[in-house]
CSV table of C-alpha atoms in Angstrom, one decimal:
chain,number,residue,atom,x,y,z
A,1,MET,CA,6.9,-10.2,-41.4
A,2,LYS,CA,4.9,-7.7,-39.3
A,3,ASN,CA,6.8,-5.3,-37.1
A,4,VAL,CA,5.4,-4.9,-33.6
A,5,LEU,CA,6.5,-2.2,-31.1
A,6,ILE,CA,5.5,-3.1,-27.5
A,7,THR,CA,6.0,-0.8,-24.5
A,8,GLY,CA,6.5,-2.0,-20.9
A,9,CYS,CA,8.2,-5.3,-21.5
A,10,SER,CA,10.2,-5.7,-18.4
A,11,THR,CA,7.7,-8.1,-16.8
A,12,GLY,CA,4.1,-9.2,-17.0
A,13,ILE,CA,1.9,-8.6,-20.0
A,14,GLY,CA,4.5,-6.8,-22.1
A,15,TYR,CA,7.1,-9.5,-21.5
A,16,CYS,CA,4.6,-12.2,-22.3
A,17,ALA,CA,3.5,-10.4,-25.5
A,18,ALA,CA,7.0,-9.9,-26.7
A,19,THR,CA,8.0,-13.6,-26.2
A,20,ILE,CA,4.9,-15.1,-27.7
A,21,LEU,CA,4.9,-12.8,-30.8
A,22,HIS,CA,8.6,-13.5,-31.3
A,23,GLN,CA,7.9,-17.2,-31.2
A,24,LYS,CA,5.2,-16.8,-33.8
A,25,GLY,CA,7.6,-15.1,-36.2
A,26,TYR,CA,6.8,-11.4,-35.7
A,27,ARG,CA,9.7,-8.9,-35.6
A,28,VAL,CA,9.3,-7.5,-32.1
A,29,ILE,CA,10.8,-4.3,-30.7
A,30,ALA,CA,10.4,-4.5,-27.0
A,31,THR,CA,10.9,-1.4,-24.8
A,32,VAL,CA,11.9,-1.4,-21.2
A,33,LYS,CA,12.4,1.4,-18.8
A,34,LYS,CA,15.9,0.2,-17.9
A,35,LEU,CA,18.1,-1.9,-20.3
A,36,SER,CA,19.2,-4.0,-17.3
A,37,ASP,CA,15.6,-5.4,-17.4
A,38,ALA,CA,16.1,-6.6,-21.0
A,39,GLN,CA,18.7,-9.4,-20.6
A,40,THR,CA,16.2,-12.3,-20.7
A,41,LEU,CA,14.4,-10.9,-23.8
A,42,GLN,CA,17.7,-10.2,-25.6
A,43,ALA,CA,18.9,-13.7,-24.9
A,44,LEU,CA,15.8,-14.9,-26.9
A,45,GLY,CA,16.9,-12.7,-29.8
A,46,ILE,CA,14.4,-10.0,-29.2
A,47,THR,CA,15.4,-6.4,-29.9
A,48,CYS,CA,15.1,-4.3,-26.8
A,49,LEU,CA,15.1,-0.5,-26.5
A,50,GLU,CA,15.2,1.8,-23.5
A,51,LEU,CA,12.1,3.9,-23.1
A,52,ASP,CA,10.9,6.1,-20.3
A,53,LEU,CA,7.4,7.2,-21.1
A,54,SER,CA,7.7,10.2,-18.7
A,55,ASP,CA,10.5,11.6,-20.8
A,56,SER,CA,9.9,13.1,-24.3
A,57,HIS,CA,13.5,12.9,-25.3
A,58,SER,CA,13.5,9.1,-24.4
A,59,ILE,CA,10.3,8.7,-26.4
A,60,VAL,CA,11.6,10.3,-29.6
A,61,THR,CA,14.9,8.5,-29.3
A,62,ALA,CA,13.3,5.1,-28.9
A,63,PHE,CA,10.9,5.7,-31.7
A,64,ASN,CA,13.7,6.6,-34.1
A,65,CYS,CA,15.7,3.6,-33.1
A,66,ALA,CA,12.6,1.4,-33.6
A,67,LEU,CA,12.2,2.7,-37.1
A,68,GLU,CA,15.9,1.8,-37.8
A,69,HIS,CA,15.3,-1.8,-36.6
A,70,CYS,CA,12.0,-2.1,-38.5
A,71,ASP,CA,13.1,-0.7,-41.9
A,72,SER,CA,10.9,2.4,-41.2
A,73,ARG,CA,7.7,0.3,-41.0
A,74,ILE,CA,5.8,-0.2,-37.7
A,75,ASP,CA,2.8,-2.4,-38.4
A,76,VAL,CA,1.5,-2.7,-34.8
A,77,LEU,CA,1.9,-0.6,-31.7
A,78,PHE,CA,0.9,-2.2,-28.4
A,79,ASN,CA,0.7,0.5,-25.7
A,80,ASN,CA,1.2,-1.6,-22.6
A,81,GLY,CA,3.6,0.4,-20.5
A,82,ALA,CA,1.9,1.8,-17.4
A,83,PHE,CA,1.9,1.7,-13.6
A,84,GLY,CA,-0.7,2.1,-10.8
A,85,GLN,CA,-0.5,4.7,-8.0
A,86,PRO,CA,-2.7,3.7,-5.1
A,87,GLY,CA,-4.1,6.1,-2.6
A,88,ALA,CA,-7.3,8.0,-1.7
A,89,VAL,CA,-7.8,10.9,-4.1
A,90,GLU,CA,-7.6,13.5,-1.3
A,91,ASP,CA,-4.1,12.1,-0.5
A,92,LEU,CA,-2.8,12.5,-4.0
A,93,SER,CA,-0.7,15.6,-4.5
A,94,ARG,CA,-0.6,17.5,-7.8
A,95,SER,CA,2.9,16.1,-8.5
A,96,VAL,CA,1.8,12.5,-7.8
A,97,LEU,CA,-1.2,12.8,-10.2
A,98,ARG,CA,1.1,14.4,-12.8
A,99,GLU,CA,3.6,11.5,-12.5
A,100,GLN,CA,0.7,9.0,-13.1
A,101,PHE,CA,-0.5,10.8,-16.2
A,102,GLU,CA,3.0,11.5,-17.6
A,103,THR,CA,3.5,7.8,-18.1
A,104,ASN,CA,0.1,6.3,-18.5
A,105,VAL,CA,-1.4,9.1,-20.7
A,106,PHE,CA,0.9,11.8,-21.9
A,107,GLY,CA,3.9,9.7,-22.8
A,108,THR,CA,1.7,6.9,-24.2
A,109,GLN,CA,-0.1,9.3,-26.5
A,110,GLU,CA,3.1,11.2,-27.5
A,111,LEU,CA,4.6,7.9,-28.7
A,112,THR,CA,1.3,6.9,-30.4
A,113,ASN,CA,1.2,10.2,-32.3
A,114,LEU,CA,4.7,9.6,-33.6
A,115,VAL,CA,3.6,6.1,-34.7
A,116,ILE,CA,0.4,7.4,-36.4
A,117,ALA,CA,2.4,9.8,-38.5
A,118,GLN,CA,4.6,6.9,-39.7
A,119,MET,CA,1.5,4.6,-40.3
A,120,ARG,CA,-0.1,7.4,-42.4
A,121,GLN,CA,3.0,7.4,-44.6
A,122,GLN,CA,3.0,3.6,-45.0
A,123,GLY,CA,-0.8,3.5,-45.5
A,124,HIS,CA,-1.7,1.0,-42.7
A,125,GLY,CA,-1.3,0.1,-39.1
A,126,ARG,CA,-2.9,-1.2,-35.9
A,127,ILE,CA,-2.7,0.3,-32.5
A,128,ALA,CA,-3.8,-1.5,-29.3
A,129,TYR,CA,-4.1,0.3,-26.0
A,130,ASN,CA,-3.9,-1.9,-22.9
A,131,SER,CA,-6.5,-0.2,-20.8
A,132,SER,CA,-8.3,-1.9,-17.8
A,133,VAL,CA,-11.6,-2.8,-16.3
A,134,LEU,CA,-10.8,0.4,-14.3
A,135,GLY,CA,-11.2,2.3,-17.5
A,136,ILE,CA,-14.9,1.2,-17.5
A,137,ILE,CA,-15.7,1.4,-13.7
A,138,SER,CA,-13.9,3.0,-10.8
A,139,LEU,CA,-12.8,1.4,-7.5
A,140,ALA,CA,-11.9,3.4,-4.4
A,141,TYR,CA,-8.3,4.1,-3.5
A,142,ARG,CA,-7.3,3.7,-7.2
A,143,GLY,CA,-8.3,7.2,-8.3
A,144,ALA,CA,-5.1,8.1,-10.1
A,145,TYR,CA,-5.0,4.9,-12.1
A,146,ASN,CA,-8.8,5.0,-12.7
A,147,ALA,CA,-8.4,8.5,-14.1
A,148,SER,CA,-5.5,7.6,-16.3
A,149,LYS,CA,-7.3,4.7,-17.9
A,150,TYR,CA,-10.5,6.7,-18.4
A,151,ALA,CA,-8.3,9.2,-20.2
A,152,ILE,CA,-6.8,6.6,-22.4
A,153,GLU,CA,-10.2,5.3,-23.3
A,154,GLY,CA,-11.3,8.8,-24.3
A,155,LEU,CA,-8.3,9.3,-26.5
A,156,ALA,CA,-8.6,5.9,-28.1
A,157,ASP,CA,-12.3,6.4,-28.8
A,158,THR,CA,-11.6,9.8,-30.3
A,159,LEU,CA,-8.7,8.6,-32.5
A,160,ARG,CA,-10.9,5.8,-33.9
A,161,LEU,CA,-13.3,8.5,-35.2
A,162,GLU,CA,-10.6,10.7,-36.5
A,163,LEU,CA,-8.8,7.9,-38.3
A,164,ARG,CA,-11.8,6.5,-40.2
A,165,GLY,CA,-10.7,5.7,-43.7
A,166,SER,CA,-7.0,5.8,-43.0
A,167,ASN,CA,-6.5,2.1,-42.7
A,168,ILE,CA,-5.2,2.6,-39.2
A,169,HIS,CA,-7.2,0.6,-36.7
A,170,ILE,CA,-7.5,1.5,-32.9
A,171,SER,CA,-8.5,-1.1,-30.3
A,172,LEU,CA,-8.8,-1.2,-26.6
A,173,ILE,CA,-7.9,-4.2,-24.5
A,174,GLU,CA,-9.5,-4.1,-21.1
A,175,PRO,CA,-8.1,-6.7,-18.6
A,176,GLY,CA,-9.3,-7.3,-15.1
A,177,PRO,CA,-6.9,-9.1,-12.7
A,178,ILE,CA,-3.8,-10.5,-14.5
A,179,VAL,CA,-0.8,-12.3,-13.0
A,180,SER,CA,2.0,-9.7,-13.1
A,181,GLN,CA,4.3,-7.4,-11.0
A,182,PHE,CA,1.6,-4.7,-11.0
A,183,ARG,CA,0.7,-5.0,-7.3
A,184,ALA,CA,4.4,-5.0,-6.2
A,185,ASN,CA,5.1,-1.9,-8.3
A,186,ALA,CA,1.9,-0.2,-7.0
A,187,PHE,CA,3.0,-0.9,-3.4
A,188,ALA,CA,6.3,0.7,-4.1
A,189,LYS,CA,4.5,3.8,-5.4
A,190,TYR,CA,2.2,3.8,-2.3
A,191,GLN,CA,5.2,3.7,0.0
A,192,GLN,CA,6.9,6.5,-1.9
A,193,ASN,CA,4.0,8.9,-2.2
A,194,ILE,CA,1.4,8.3,0.5
A,195,ASP,CA,1.7,9.2,4.2
A,196,LYS,CA,-1.0,7.2,5.9
A,197,THR,CA,-0.1,8.7,9.3
A,198,GLN,CA,-1.6,12.0,8.2
A,199,SER,CA,-4.6,10.5,6.3
A,200,ALA,CA,-8.2,10.2,7.3
A,201,HIS,CA,-8.0,6.8,5.5
A,202,ARG,CA,-5.2,5.3,7.5
A,203,ASP,CA,-7.3,2.4,8.8
A,204,THR,CA,-8.3,1.5,5.2
A,205,TYR,CA,-4.6,1.7,4.1
A,206,ASP,CA,-3.8,-1.1,6.5
A,207,ALA,CA,-6.1,-3.4,4.6
A,208,MET,CA,-4.8,-2.1,1.3
A,209,GLU,CA,-1.2,-2.9,2.3
A,210,ARG,CA,-2.2,-6.5,3.1
A,211,ARG,CA,-3.8,-6.8,-0.4
A,212,LEU,CA,-0.9,-5.3,-2.2
A,213,THR,CA,1.6,-7.5,-0.4
A,214,LYS,CA,-0.4,-10.7,-0.5
A,215,SER,CA,1.4,-13.6,-2.2
A,216,GLY,CA,-0.4,-15.1,-5.2
A,217,PRO,CA,-3.5,-13.7,-6.9
A,218,ALA,CA,-5.2,-11.0,-4.7
A,219,ALA,CA,-8.5,-11.2,-6.6
A,220,PRO,CA,-10.8,-14.0,-7.9
A,221,PHE,CA,-10.8,-14.8,-11.6
A,222,THR,CA,-7.1,-13.8,-12.1
A,223,LEU,CA,-5.8,-15.0,-15.4
A,224,PRO,CA,-2.2,-15.4,-16.8
A,225,ALA,CA,-0.8,-12.7,-19.0
A,226,ASP,CA,-1.2,-14.8,-22.1
A,227,ALA,CA,-5.0,-14.2,-21.9
A,228,VAL,CA,-4.2,-10.6,-22.9
A,229,VAL,CA,-1.9,-11.7,-25.6
A,230,ASP,CA,-4.7,-13.8,-27.2
A,231,LYS,CA,-6.7,-10.6,-27.7
A,232,LEU,CA,-3.6,-8.8,-29.0
A,233,LEU,CA,-3.2,-11.5,-31.6
A,234,HIS,CA,-6.7,-10.9,-32.8
A,235,VAL,CA,-6.0,-7.2,-33.1
A,236,ILE,CA,-3.0,-8.1,-35.3
A,237,GLU,CA,-4.3,-10.9,-37.4
A,238,SER,CA,-8.1,-10.2,-37.8
A,239,LYS,CA,-9.3,-8.6,-41.0
A,240,ARG,CA,-11.5,-6.4,-38.9
A,241,PRO,CA,-10.1,-5.8,-35.3
A,242,LYS,CA,-12.7,-5.3,-32.6
A,243,ILE,CA,-13.1,-1.9,-30.9
A,244,ARG,CA,-12.9,-3.4,-27.4
A,245,TYR,CA,-11.6,-6.7,-26.1
A,246,TYR,CA,-12.7,-7.7,-22.6
A,247,VAL,CA,-10.3,-10.0,-20.6
A,248,THR,CA,-11.3,-11.8,-17.4
A,249,PHE,CA,-14.8,-12.4,-16.0
A,250,PRO,CA,-14.8,-9.1,-13.9
A,251,THR,CA,-14.5,-7.0,-17.0
A,252,TYR,CA,-17.5,-8.7,-18.6
A,253,LEU,CA,-19.4,-8.5,-15.4
A,254,PHE,CA,-18.8,-4.8,-14.6
A,255,ALA,CA,-19.3,-3.7,-18.2
A,256,THR,CA,-22.7,-5.3,-18.0
A,257,LEU,CA,-23.6,-3.9,-14.6
A,258,LYS,CA,-22.6,-0.4,-15.7
A,259,ARG,CA,-25.2,-0.7,-18.6
A,260,ILE,CA,-28.0,-2.1,-16.5
A,261,LEU,CA,-27.7,-0.8,-13.0
A,262,PRO,CA,-28.8,2.6,-11.7
A,263,HIS,CA,-25.8,4.7,-10.7
A,264,ARG,CA,-26.4,4.4,-6.9
A,265,SER,CA,-26.8,0.7,-7.2
A,266,LEU,CA,-23.6,0.4,-9.1
A,267,ASP,CA,-21.8,2.6,-6.5
A,268,TRP,CA,-23.0,0.2,-3.8
A,269,VAL,CA,-21.6,-2.8,-5.6
A,270,LEU,CA,-18.3,-1.0,-6.3
A,271,SER,CA,-17.9,0.1,-2.7
A,272,LYS,CA,-18.2,-3.5,-1.6
A,273,ILE,CA,-15.6,-4.6,-4.1
A,274,SER,CA,-13.3,-1.7,-3.1
A,275,ASP,CA,-13.4,-2.7,0.6
A,276,SER,CA,-12.5,-6.4,-0.2
């Protein structure tokens, strides 16, 4: 039985990953920011731990509890926990940017480093970062999230080089639009941290609000969360996991355009997408 630690399991991709892997016989340790979000998973027999990625004490506590539940062996870490902070870059305060990075980057990597040390002791392991198409290209009014995913991509690419020969494999999963609570959570962060009345971008924010609150998929080619889990299963089960896994047509498209288009031409395409 492989032991799999998954962050961000309250809803969406993390919840879907926890339930599917549990059904397939893996021992899943699912983390949630608040234990009140864990009731459905616990009813299925899945072990849930409270974990706030912005809090070092919470990270260390959850990691140690995970080891107890997993007989001191974590075979797979799926770094899924993250959120998106919308807003024009010039409207993002230092504290707001810090909050985005505390969860999406600093906390994620702090947990990963703890797991790597354990994997070195046991002689094997697989780590998958749930990145984004926005770790490949940037869209306007998503600057904090773009930057956090670019940072994760850089850390993962570096770790892959540093862990050569260790039998610890690093993979990036890069989804485009996926059915989840991501937009609802992002809208809450927008309301909390952005004052559009004082912004040069207030007219654009009106359109962004409509997109974030739109019912149903807000973008073409949106896939269900299990499309990401399919890639995670390959990370876990393949003899040779891939370095990158694209999910959804937009990821394939933009990764290709970034390779073949001149920078200004790509900017033109991305500006049209950002305005939609």
